[in-house]
Amino acid sequence: MSPKVKRFLATWSPVVATGAFAAWESVRLHAYDVPFSLLLACGLALWSSLLVLCSRIAEAAKTTTHRCAAPDCGFTVRLRRTSPVENRRWQEMAAAHPEHRL
């Protein structure tokens, strides 16, 4: 499979899947004589919520997190698309940052 096809599938498969699920739930609500405007609002709200959830899961899978090792310190660094050298530099910075916050 070419990279172009993989990118297309990775981009549009969550959109189609969440849209299909939202449409299915709207069809199920239609059986209870829910007005069309409410069906549309519920379907769009469900679709957008699921799409945001999918994008956040995908982003979390690609993110590296470094935290301060000191107890009760909330210092955190989140990185995406960094080289191993840059990743190591931020890891050292998180371990030895100048200010420890609770």
CSV table of C-alpha atoms in Angstrom, one decimal:
chain,number,residue,atom,x,y,z
A,1,MET,CA,0.0,0.0,0.0
A,2,SER,CA,1.4,3.4,-0.9
A,3,PRO,CA,2.0,6.1,1.6
A,4,LYS,CA,-0.6,8.3,-0.1
A,5,VAL,CA,-3.3,5.6,0.4
A,6,LYS,CA,-2.2,5.0,4.0
A,7,ARG,CA,-2.5,8.7,4.8
A,8,PHE,CA,-5.9,8.8,3.1
A,9,LEU,CA,-7.2,5.9,5.1
A,10,ALA,CA,-5.8,7.2,8.3
A,11,THR,CA,-7.4,10.5,7.7
A,12,TRP,CA,-10.9,9.5,6.5
A,13,SER,CA,-11.6,6.1,8.2
A,14,PRO,CA,-12.3,7.8,11.7
A,15,VAL,CA,-14.5,10.3,10.0
A,16,VAL,CA,-16.5,7.6,8.2
A,17,ALA,CA,-16.6,5.3,11.2
A,18,THR,CA,-17.8,7.9,13.6
A,19,GLY,CA,-20.3,9.3,11.1
A,20,ALA,CA,-21.7,5.8,10.6
A,21,PHE,CA,-22.1,5.3,14.3
A,22,ALA,CA,-23.7,8.7,14.8
A,23,ALA,CA,-26.1,8.0,11.9
A,24,TRP,CA,-27.0,4.6,13.4
A,25,GLU,CA,-27.8,6.2,16.7
A,26,SER,CA,-29.9,8.8,14.9
A,27,VAL,CA,-31.8,6.0,13.2
A,28,ARG,CA,-32.4,4.3,16.5
A,29,LEU,CA,-33.7,7.6,18.0
A,30,HIS,CA,-36.0,8.0,15.0
A,31,ALA,CA,-37.9,4.9,16.1
A,32,TYR,CA,-39.1,6.9,19.1
A,33,ASP,CA,-40.5,9.7,16.9
A,34,VAL,CA,-37.8,12.2,17.9
A,35,PRO,CA,-38.1,15.4,15.7
A,36,PHE,CA,-35.7,15.7,12.8
A,37,SER,CA,-34.0,18.8,14.2
A,38,LEU,CA,-33.2,17.0,17.5
A,39,LEU,CA,-32.0,13.9,15.6
A,40,LEU,CA,-29.7,16.1,13.6
A,41,ALA,CA,-28.4,17.9,16.7
A,42,CYS,CA,-27.8,14.7,18.6
A,43,GLY,CA,-26.2,13.0,15.6
A,44,LEU,CA,-23.8,15.9,14.9
A,45,ALA,CA,-22.9,16.2,18.6
A,46,LEU,CA,-22.2,12.5,18.8
A,47,TRP,CA,-20.2,12.6,15.6
A,48,SER,CA,-18.0,15.6,16.6
A,49,SER,CA,-17.4,14.2,20.1
A,50,LEU,CA,-16.3,10.8,18.7
A,51,LEU,CA,-14.1,12.5,16.1
A,52,VAL,CA,-12.4,14.6,18.8
A,53,LEU,CA,-11.9,11.5,20.9
A,54,CYS,CA,-10.3,9.6,17.9
A,55,SER,CA,-8.0,12.5,17.2
A,56,ARG,CA,-6.9,12.8,20.9
A,57,ILE,CA,-6.2,9.1,21.1
A,58,ALA,CA,-4.1,9.3,17.9
A,59,GLU,CA,-2.2,12.3,19.2
A,60,ALA,CA,-1.6,10.6,22.5
A,61,ALA,CA,-0.1,7.6,20.8
A,62,LYS,CA,2.4,9.8,19.0
A,63,THR,CA,3.3,11.9,22.0
A,64,THR,CA,6.3,11.4,24.3
A,65,THR,CA,6.0,12.7,27.9
A,66,HIS,CA,8.8,13.5,30.3
A,67,ARG,CA,8.2,14.3,33.9
A,68,CYS,CA,10.3,15.6,36.7
A,69,ALA,CA,11.4,12.8,39.0
A,70,ALA,CA,11.0,14.8,42.2
A,71,PRO,CA,8.1,13.8,44.4
A,72,ASP,CA,5.0,16.1,44.1
A,73,CYS,CA,6.5,18.1,41.2
A,74,GLY,CA,4.1,18.7,38.4
A,75,PHE,CA,6.6,19.7,35.7
A,76,THR,CA,5.8,17.9,32.5
A,77,VAL,CA,7.0,18.1,28.9
A,78,ARG,CA,5.1,16.6,26.0
A,79,LEU,CA,6.8,16.2,22.6
A,80,ARG,CA,5.8,15.2,19.1
A,81,ARG,CA,7.9,14.5,16.1
A,82,THR,CA,11.3,15.0,17.7
A,83,SER,CA,14.6,13.5,16.9
A,84,PRO,CA,16.3,11.1,19.4
A,85,VAL,CA,18.8,13.9,20.3
A,86,GLU,CA,16.1,16.4,20.9
A,87,ASN,CA,14.1,13.9,22.9
A,88,ARG,CA,17.0,13.2,25.1
A,89,ARG,CA,17.7,16.9,25.6
A,90,TRP,CA,14.1,17.5,26.8
A,91,GLN,CA,14.3,14.4,29.1
A,92,GLU,CA,17.4,15.9,30.8
A,93,MET,CA,15.7,19.3,31.1
A,94,ALA,CA,12.7,17.7,32.7
A,95,ALA,CA,14.9,15.9,35.2
A,96,ALA,CA,16.8,19.0,36.1
A,97,HIS,CA,14.5,22.0,35.7
A,98,PRO,CA,15.2,25.0,37.9
A,99,GLU,CA,11.8,25.4,39.5
A,100,HIS,CA,9.9,22.6,41.3
A,101,ARG,CA,6.2,23.4,41.5
A,102,LEU,CA,3.6,21.6,43.6
